[in-house]
Short mmCIF file of C-alpha atoms in Angstrom, two decimals:
data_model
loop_
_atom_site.label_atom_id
_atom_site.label_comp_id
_atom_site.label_asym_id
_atom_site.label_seq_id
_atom_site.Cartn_x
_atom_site.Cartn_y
_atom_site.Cartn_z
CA UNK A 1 25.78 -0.34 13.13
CA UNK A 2 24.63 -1.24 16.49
CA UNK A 3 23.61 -4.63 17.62
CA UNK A 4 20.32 -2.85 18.25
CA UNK A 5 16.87 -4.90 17.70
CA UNK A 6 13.86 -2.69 15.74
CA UNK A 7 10.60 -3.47 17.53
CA UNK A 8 7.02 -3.57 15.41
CA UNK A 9 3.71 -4.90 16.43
CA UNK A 10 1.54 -6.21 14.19
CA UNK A 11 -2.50 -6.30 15.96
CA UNK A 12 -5.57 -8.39 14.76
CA UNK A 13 -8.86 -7.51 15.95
CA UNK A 14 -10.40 -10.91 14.79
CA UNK A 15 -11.09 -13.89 16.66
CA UNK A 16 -9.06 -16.25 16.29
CA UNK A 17 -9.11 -19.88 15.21
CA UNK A 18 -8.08 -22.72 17.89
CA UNK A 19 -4.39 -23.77 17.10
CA UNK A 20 -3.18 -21.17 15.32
CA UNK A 21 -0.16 -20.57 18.06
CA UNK A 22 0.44 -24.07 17.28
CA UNK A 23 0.11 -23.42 13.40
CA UNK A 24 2.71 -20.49 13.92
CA UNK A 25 5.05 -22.39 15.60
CA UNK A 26 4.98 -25.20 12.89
CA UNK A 27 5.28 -22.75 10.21
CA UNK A 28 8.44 -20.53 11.76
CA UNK A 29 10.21 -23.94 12.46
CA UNK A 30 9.41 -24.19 8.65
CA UNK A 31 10.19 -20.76 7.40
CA UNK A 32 13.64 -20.83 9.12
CA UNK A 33 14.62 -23.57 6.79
CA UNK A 34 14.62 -20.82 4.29
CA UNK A 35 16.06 -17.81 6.54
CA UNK A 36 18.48 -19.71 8.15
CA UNK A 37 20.39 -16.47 9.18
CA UNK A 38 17.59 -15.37 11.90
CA UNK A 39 17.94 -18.35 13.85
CA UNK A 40 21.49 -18.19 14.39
CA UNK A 41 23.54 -16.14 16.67
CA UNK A 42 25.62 -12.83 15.71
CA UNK A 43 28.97 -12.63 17.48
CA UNK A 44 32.73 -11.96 16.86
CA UNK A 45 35.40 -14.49 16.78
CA UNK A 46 39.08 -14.36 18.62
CA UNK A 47 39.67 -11.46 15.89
CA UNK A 48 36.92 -9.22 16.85
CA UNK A 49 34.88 -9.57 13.81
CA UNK A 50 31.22 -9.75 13.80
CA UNK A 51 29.67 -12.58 11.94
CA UNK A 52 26.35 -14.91 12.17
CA UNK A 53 27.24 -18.30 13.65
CA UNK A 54 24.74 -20.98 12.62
CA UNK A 55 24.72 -24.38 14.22
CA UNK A 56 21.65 -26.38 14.09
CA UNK A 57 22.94 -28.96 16.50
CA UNK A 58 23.26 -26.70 19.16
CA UNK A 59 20.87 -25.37 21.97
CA UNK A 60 22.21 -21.55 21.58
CA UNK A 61 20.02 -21.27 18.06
CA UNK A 62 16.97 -20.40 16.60
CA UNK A 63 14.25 -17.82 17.75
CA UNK A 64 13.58 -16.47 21.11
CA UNK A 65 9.91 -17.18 21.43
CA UNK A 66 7.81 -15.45 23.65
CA UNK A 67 3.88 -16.52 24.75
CA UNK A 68 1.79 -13.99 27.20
CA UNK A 69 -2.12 -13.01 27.62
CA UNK A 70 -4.06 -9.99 29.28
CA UNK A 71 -7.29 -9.82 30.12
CA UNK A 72 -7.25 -6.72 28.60
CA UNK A 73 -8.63 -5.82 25.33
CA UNK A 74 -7.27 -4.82 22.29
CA UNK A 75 -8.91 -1.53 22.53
CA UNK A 76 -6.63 -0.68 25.48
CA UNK A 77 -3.55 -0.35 22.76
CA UNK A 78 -2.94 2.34 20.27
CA UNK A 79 -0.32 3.80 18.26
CA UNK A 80 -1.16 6.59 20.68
CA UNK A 81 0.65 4.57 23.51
CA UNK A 82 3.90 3.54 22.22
CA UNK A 83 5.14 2.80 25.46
CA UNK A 84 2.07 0.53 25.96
CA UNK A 85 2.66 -1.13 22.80
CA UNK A 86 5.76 -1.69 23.86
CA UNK A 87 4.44 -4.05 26.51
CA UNK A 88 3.67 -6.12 23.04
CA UNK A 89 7.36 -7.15 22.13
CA UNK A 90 9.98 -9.11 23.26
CA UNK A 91 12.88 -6.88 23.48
CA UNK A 92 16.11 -8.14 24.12
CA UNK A 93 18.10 -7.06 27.64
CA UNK A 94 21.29 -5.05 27.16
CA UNK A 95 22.94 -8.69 28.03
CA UNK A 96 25.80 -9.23 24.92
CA UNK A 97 24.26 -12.59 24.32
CA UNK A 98 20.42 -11.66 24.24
CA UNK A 99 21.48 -8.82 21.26
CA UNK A 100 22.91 -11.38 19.38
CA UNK A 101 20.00 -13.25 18.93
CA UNK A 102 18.86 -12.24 15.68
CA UNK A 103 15.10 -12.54 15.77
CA UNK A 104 12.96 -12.44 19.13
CA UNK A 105 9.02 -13.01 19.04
CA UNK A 106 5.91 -12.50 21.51
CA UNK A 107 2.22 -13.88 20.69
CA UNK A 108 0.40 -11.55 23.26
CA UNK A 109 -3.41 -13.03 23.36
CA UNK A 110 -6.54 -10.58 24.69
CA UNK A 111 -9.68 -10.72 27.03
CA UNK A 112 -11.07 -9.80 23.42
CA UNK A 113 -10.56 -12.30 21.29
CA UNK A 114 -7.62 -10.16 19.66
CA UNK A 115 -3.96 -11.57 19.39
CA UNK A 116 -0.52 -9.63 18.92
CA UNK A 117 2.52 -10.67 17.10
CA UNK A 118 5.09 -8.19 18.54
CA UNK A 119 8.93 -8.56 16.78
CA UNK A 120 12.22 -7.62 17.41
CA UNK A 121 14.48 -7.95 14.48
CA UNK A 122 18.15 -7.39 14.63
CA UNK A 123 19.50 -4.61 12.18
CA UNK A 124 22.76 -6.32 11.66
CA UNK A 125 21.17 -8.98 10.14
CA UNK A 126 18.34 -7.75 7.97
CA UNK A 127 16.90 -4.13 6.83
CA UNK A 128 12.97 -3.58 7.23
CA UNK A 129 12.75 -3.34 3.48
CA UNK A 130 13.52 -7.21 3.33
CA UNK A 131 11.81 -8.22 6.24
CA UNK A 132 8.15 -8.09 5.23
CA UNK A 133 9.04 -10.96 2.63
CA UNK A 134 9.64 -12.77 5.79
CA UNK A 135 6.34 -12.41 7.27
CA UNK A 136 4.95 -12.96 4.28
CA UNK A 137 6.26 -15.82 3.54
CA UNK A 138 5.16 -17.02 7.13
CA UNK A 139 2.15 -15.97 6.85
CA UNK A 140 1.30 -18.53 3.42
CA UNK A 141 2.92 -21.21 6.03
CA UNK A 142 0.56 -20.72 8.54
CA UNK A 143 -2.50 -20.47 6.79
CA UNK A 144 -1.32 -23.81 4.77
CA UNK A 145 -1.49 -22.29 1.29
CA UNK A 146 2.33 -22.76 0.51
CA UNK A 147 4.40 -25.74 1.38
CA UNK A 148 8.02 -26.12 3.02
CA UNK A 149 8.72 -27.98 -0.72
CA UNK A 150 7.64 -24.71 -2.17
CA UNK A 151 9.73 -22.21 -0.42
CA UNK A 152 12.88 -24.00 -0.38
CA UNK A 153 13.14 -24.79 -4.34
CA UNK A 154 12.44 -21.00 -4.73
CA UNK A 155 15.92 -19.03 -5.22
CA UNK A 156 18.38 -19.74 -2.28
CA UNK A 157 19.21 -16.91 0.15
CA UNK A 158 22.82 -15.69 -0.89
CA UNK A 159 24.76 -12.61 0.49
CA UNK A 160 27.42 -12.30 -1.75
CA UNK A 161 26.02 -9.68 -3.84
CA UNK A 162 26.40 -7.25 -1.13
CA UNK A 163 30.49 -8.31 -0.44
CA UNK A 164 33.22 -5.75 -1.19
CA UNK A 165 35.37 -5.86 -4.20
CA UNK A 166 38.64 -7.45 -3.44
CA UNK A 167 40.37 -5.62 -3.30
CA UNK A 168 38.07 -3.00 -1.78
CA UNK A 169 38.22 0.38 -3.99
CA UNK A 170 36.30 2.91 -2.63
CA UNK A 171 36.44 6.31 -5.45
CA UNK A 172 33.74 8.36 -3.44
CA UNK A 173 33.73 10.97 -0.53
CA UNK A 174 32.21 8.87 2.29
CA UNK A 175 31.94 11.52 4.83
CA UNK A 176 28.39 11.04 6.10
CA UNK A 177 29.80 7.34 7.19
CA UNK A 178 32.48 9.55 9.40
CA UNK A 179 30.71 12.44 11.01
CA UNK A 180 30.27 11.93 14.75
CA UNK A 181 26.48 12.95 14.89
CA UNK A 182 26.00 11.39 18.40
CA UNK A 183 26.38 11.75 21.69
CA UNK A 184 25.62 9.94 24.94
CA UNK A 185 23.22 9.75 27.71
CA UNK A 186 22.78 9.05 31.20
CA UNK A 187 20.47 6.80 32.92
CA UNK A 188 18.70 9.79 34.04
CA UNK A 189 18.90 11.98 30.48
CA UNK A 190 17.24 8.42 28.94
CA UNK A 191 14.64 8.75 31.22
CA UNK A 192 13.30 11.91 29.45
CA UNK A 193 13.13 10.16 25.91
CA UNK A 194 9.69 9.41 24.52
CA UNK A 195 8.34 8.21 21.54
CA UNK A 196 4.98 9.25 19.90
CA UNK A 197 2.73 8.98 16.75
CA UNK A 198 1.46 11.85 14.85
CA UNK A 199 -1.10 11.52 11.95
CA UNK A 200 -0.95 13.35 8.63
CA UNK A 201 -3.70 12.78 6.30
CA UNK A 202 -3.34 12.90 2.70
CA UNK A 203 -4.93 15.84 2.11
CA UNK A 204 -2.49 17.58 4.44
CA UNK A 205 0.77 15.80 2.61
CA UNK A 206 -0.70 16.95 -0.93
CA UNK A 207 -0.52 20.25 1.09
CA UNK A 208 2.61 20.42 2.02
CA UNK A 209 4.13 18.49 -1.12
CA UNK A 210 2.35 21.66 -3.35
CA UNK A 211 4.19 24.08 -1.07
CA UNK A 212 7.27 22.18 -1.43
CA UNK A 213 7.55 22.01 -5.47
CA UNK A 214 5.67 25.98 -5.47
CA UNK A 215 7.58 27.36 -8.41
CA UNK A 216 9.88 24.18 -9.43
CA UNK A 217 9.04 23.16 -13.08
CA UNK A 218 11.52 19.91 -13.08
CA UNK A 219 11.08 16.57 -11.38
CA UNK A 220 8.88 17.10 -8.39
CA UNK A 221 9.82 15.99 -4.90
CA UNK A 222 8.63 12.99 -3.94
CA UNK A 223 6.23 12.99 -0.19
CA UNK A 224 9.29 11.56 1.61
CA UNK A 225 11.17 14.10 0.72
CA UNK A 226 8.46 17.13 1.45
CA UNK A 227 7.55 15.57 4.60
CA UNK A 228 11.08 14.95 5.53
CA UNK A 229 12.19 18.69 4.75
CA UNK A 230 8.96 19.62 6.92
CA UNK A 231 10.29 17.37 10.16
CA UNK A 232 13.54 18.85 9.35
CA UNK A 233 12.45 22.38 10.08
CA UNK A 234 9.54 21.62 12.63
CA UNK A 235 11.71 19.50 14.78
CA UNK A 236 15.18 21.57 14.63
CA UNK A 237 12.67 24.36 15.86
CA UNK A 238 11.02 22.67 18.51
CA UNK A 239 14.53 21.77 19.98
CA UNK A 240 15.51 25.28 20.28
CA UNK A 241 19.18 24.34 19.44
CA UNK A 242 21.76 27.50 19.47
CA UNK A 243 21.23 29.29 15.50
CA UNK A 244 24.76 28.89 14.66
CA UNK A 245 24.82 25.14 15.24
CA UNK A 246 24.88 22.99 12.48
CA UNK A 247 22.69 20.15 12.09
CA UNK A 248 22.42 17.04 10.00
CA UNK A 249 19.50 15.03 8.55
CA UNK A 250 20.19 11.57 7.58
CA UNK A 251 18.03 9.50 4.92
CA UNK A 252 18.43 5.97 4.69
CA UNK A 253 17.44 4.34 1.46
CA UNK A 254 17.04 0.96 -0.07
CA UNK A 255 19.70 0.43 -2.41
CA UNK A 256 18.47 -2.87 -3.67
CA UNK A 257 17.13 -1.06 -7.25
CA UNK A 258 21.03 1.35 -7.32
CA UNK A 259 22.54 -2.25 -7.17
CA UNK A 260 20.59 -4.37 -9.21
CA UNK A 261 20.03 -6.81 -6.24
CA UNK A 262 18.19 -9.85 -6.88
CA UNK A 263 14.39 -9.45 -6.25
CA UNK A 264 14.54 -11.29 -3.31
CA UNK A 265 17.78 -10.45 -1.63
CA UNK A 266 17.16 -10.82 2.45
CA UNK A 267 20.05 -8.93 3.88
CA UNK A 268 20.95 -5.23 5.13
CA UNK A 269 21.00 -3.31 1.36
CA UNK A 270 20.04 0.29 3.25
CA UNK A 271 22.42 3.51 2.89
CA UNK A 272 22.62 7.13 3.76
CA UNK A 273 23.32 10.35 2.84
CA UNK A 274 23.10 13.30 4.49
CA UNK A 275 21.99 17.09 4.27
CA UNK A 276 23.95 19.58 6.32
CA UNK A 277 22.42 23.38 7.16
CA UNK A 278 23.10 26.07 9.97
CA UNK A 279 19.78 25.98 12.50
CA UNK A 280 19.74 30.12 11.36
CA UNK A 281 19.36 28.55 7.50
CA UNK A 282 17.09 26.01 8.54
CA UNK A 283 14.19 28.31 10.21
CA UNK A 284 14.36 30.79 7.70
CA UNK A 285 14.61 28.74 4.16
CA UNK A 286 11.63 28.23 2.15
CA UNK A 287 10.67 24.11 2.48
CA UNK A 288 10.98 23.75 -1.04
CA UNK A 289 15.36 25.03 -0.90
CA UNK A 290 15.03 22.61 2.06
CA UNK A 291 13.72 19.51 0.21
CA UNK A 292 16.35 20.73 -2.54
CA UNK A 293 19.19 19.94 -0.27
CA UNK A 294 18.04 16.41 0.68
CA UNK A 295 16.81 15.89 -2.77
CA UNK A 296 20.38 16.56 -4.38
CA UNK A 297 21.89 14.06 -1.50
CA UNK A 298 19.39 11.02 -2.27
CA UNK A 299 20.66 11.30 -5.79
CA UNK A 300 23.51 9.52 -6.01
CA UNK A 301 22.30 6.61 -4.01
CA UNK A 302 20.38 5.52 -7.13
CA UNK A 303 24.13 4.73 -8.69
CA UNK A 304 26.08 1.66 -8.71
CA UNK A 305 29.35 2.68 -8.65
CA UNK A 306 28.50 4.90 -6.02
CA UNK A 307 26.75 2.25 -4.05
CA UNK A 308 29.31 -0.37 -4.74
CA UNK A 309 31.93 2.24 -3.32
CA UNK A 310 30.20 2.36 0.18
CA UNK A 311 30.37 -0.96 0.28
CA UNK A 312 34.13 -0.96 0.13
CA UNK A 313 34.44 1.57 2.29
CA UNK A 314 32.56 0.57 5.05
CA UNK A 315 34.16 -2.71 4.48
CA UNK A 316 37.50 -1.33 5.19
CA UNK A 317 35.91 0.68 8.12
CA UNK A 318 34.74 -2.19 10.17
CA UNK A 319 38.07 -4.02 9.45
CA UNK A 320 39.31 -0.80 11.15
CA UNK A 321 37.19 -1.09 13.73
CA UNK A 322 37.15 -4.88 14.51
CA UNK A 323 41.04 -4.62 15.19
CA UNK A 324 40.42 -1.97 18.09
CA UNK A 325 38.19 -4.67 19.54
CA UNK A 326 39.91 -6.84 22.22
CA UNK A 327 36.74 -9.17 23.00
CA UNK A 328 35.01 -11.35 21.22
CA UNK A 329 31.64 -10.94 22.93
CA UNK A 330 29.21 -8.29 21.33
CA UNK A 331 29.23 -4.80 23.23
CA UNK A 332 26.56 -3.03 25.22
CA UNK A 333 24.57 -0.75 23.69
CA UNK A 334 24.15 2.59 25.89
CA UNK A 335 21.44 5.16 24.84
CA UNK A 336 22.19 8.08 23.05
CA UNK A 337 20.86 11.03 21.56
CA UNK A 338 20.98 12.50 17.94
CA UNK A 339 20.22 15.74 18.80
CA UNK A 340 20.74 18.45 17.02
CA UNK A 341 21.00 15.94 14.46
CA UNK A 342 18.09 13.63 12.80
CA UNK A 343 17.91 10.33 11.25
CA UNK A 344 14.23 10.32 8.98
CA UNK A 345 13.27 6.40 7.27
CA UNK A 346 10.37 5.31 5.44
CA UNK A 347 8.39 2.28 6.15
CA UNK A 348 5.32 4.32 3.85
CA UNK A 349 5.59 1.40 1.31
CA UNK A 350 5.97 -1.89 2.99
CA UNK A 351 3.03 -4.16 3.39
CA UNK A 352 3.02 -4.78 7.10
CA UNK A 353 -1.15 -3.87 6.59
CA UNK A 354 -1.22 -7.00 3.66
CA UNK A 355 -0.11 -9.65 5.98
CA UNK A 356 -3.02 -12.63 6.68
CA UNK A 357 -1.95 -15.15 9.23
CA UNK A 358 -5.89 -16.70 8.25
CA UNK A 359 -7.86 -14.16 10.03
CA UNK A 360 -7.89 -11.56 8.58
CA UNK A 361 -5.74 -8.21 7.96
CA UNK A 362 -3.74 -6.42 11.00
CA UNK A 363 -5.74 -3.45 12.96
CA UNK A 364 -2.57 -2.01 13.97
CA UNK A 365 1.16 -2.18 12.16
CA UNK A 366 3.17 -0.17 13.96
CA UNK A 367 6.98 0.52 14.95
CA UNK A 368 7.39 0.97 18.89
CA UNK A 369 9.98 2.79 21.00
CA UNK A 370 13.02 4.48 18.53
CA UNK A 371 16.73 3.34 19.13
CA UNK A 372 17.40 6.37 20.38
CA UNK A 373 16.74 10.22 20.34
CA UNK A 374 16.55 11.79 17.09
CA UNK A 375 15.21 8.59 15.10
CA UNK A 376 12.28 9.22 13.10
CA UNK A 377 10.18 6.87 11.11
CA UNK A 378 7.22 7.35 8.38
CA UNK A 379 4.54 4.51 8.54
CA UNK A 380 1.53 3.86 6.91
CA UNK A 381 -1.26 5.52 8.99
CA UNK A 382 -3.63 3.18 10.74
CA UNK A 383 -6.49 5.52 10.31
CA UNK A 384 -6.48 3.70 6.84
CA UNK A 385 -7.20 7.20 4.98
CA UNK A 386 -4.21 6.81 2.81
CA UNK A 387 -2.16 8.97 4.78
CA UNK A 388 0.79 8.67 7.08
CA UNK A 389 2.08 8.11 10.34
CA UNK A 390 5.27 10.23 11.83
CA UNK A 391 6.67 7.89 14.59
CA UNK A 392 9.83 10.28 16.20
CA UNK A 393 12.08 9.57 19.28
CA UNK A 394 12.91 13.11 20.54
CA UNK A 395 13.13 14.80 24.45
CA UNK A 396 9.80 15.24 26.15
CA UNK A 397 10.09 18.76 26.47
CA UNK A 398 10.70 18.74 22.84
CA UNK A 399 8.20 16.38 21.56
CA UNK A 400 5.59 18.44 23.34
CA UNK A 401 6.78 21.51 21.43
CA UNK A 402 6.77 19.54 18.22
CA UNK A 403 3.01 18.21 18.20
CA UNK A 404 1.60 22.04 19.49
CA UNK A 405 3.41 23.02 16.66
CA UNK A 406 2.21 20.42 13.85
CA UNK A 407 -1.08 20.75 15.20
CA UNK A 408 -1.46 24.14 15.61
CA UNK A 409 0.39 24.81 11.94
CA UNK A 410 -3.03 25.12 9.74
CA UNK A 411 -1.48 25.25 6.57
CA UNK A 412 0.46 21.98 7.30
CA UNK A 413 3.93 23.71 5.97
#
């Protein structure tokens, strides 16, 4: 995995109170306390392995924090605008030591009255599933209705749940780990990659969910898996990629329920598996044989000893890898494309839209630019209808092709 940071904005449209900068930045000194791991610094020793290095006596720690104000309006920003919104966050340089700093922050404050809390979380450190907990728990802070006291008698922060068996003993295939499914790009190819949001109300996911399960009298798919078989088929089309190619879609998933993690684990607990089809297949299957082949790869993700076997493996992998390294510094991360490949995660359930800094629920919770081309995420809309928001990172030419497409598809499917 990368040493790549995942960008979010979180926007509230009400005033707010004198001090509450200084109320954040009293409360994140606190929280940290806690999550001690996102105010250290990821890096690899003489060996080559990557590890967080926490030293509390020394300058090199603790959050990058950002302060900046417009004079223009919230109004001016939309999940319409990624690239705008992307104006919002503190994202790290391609400089080694800025991507191993494990959590970066920027308070952006309006003309309006508005503020922004824009993030930029390190992957290598935590997942999103664990980082609302975070926020949440920064949130109580600021707003003075939990106490430093409080937090830190709660259950202790331990990662040892998620280390390998000794000796590591992976049983499983682990193929999808393997598979090459990415290639490079140039300066000027980057140029080209844009990110955009496209809404789907409920109505139109019960749509396509019905025409998904038409005819299946088991367990029926779940809207993740409808929606992703949909993206699956609307995007490989809108690429135009050679019929006889195959291509991949990737689904991470939390595997903090498959492992019986505790409740609170803070940590990276988020694995893959993959569903493999010819483009021909892909255009011309029904969505519901679709969602049937990334269906019967989710499945055994809800296993321990399947679960518990990735963990070994990838164990042994990054060994692997960490000998080939001959620096210790962390590397530079180029940009690079997925294509004709897809990677398709869910942030539908996570409470970014419940956080209350004491003024007040966010406008706007949003993911910004993807890592790269081919990344798609699934947000809660902001339209607050109950429905949801398709965030991809694909080719202009291609992302064109793919919203005519969605929005000119009536039935949704």
């Amino acid at each position: 995995m990368p040493l790549i940071h995942s960008p979010m904005v979180l926007a509230f449209s009400s005033p707010v109170p004198q001090g509450f900068v200084a109320d954040l930045e009293r409360a994140l000194q606190q929280v940290l306390c806690h999550y001690r791991d996102l105010a250290g610094r990821i890096r690899r020793n003489e060996s080559g392995k990557l590890g967080i290095y926490l030293n509390d006596q020394d300058e090199d720690c603790g959050v990058l924090w950002i302060e900046a104000s417009t004079q223009e309006t919230l109004q001016g920003f939309s999940d319409q605008d990624l690239a705008k919104l992307q104006e919002l966050t503190p994202m790290a340089s391609q400089d080694p030591v800025d991507m191993g700093i494990p959590l970066l922050l920027q308070i952006t404050r309006f003309g309006c009255g508005g503020i922004a809390l824009g993030f930029g979380v390190n992957h290598r450190v935590v997942d999103c599933n664990a980082l609302p907990e975070f926020l949440l728990d920064l949130a109580k802070l600021t707003r003075g209705e939990r106490s430093i006291e409080e937090l830190l008698s709660g259950q202790p922060i331990d990662r040892s749940c998620m280390m390998p068996r000794r000796p590591p003993r992976p049983s499983f295939d682990h193929s999808d780990y393997t598979t090459n499914i990415i290639t490079m790009l140039s300066s000027d190819e980057a140029k080209s990659i844009v990110t955009r949001t496209i809404h789907f109300t409920r109505e139109r996911l019960a749509l396509l969910k019905s025409e998904c399960n038409k005819g299946r009298s088991n367990q029926p798919f779940s809207t993740y898996v409808s929606l992703s078989a949909y993206l699956w088929k609307s995007i490989t089309a809108a690429r135009e990629v050679n019929v006889q190619s195959k291509t991949i879609v990737l689904c991470p998933v939390n595997g903090r329920r498959g492992l019986a993690l505790p409740a609170h684990f803070f940590g990276n607990a988020v694995f893959r598996r993959c569903a493999c089809a010819t483009v021909c297949d892909i255009l011309a299957m029904p969505l519901g044989d679709l969602a049937s082949l990334i269906a019967a790869g989710l499945e055994s993700l809800s296993q321990e000893d399947y679960l518990r076997s990735v963990v070994d493996f990838l164990a042994l992998k990054q060994q692997h890898e960490d000998q080939q390294r001959s620096s210790p510094q962390a590397e530079e991360i180029p940009r690079f494309s997925l294509d004709p490949n897809l990677i398709i995660t869910s942030w539908a359930r996570l409470p970014f839209y419940e956080l209350d800094f004491g003024f007040g629920r966010p406008v706007l919770a949003t993911p910004t630019e993807g890592p790269c081309e081919g990344y798609v995420r699934v947000v809660p809309s902001s339209n607050g209808d109950g429905g949801l928001a398709v965030v991809p990172t694909l080719r202009n030419s291609h992302m064109d092709k793919l919203v005519y497409s969605i929005f000119n598809d009536n039935k949704g499917c």
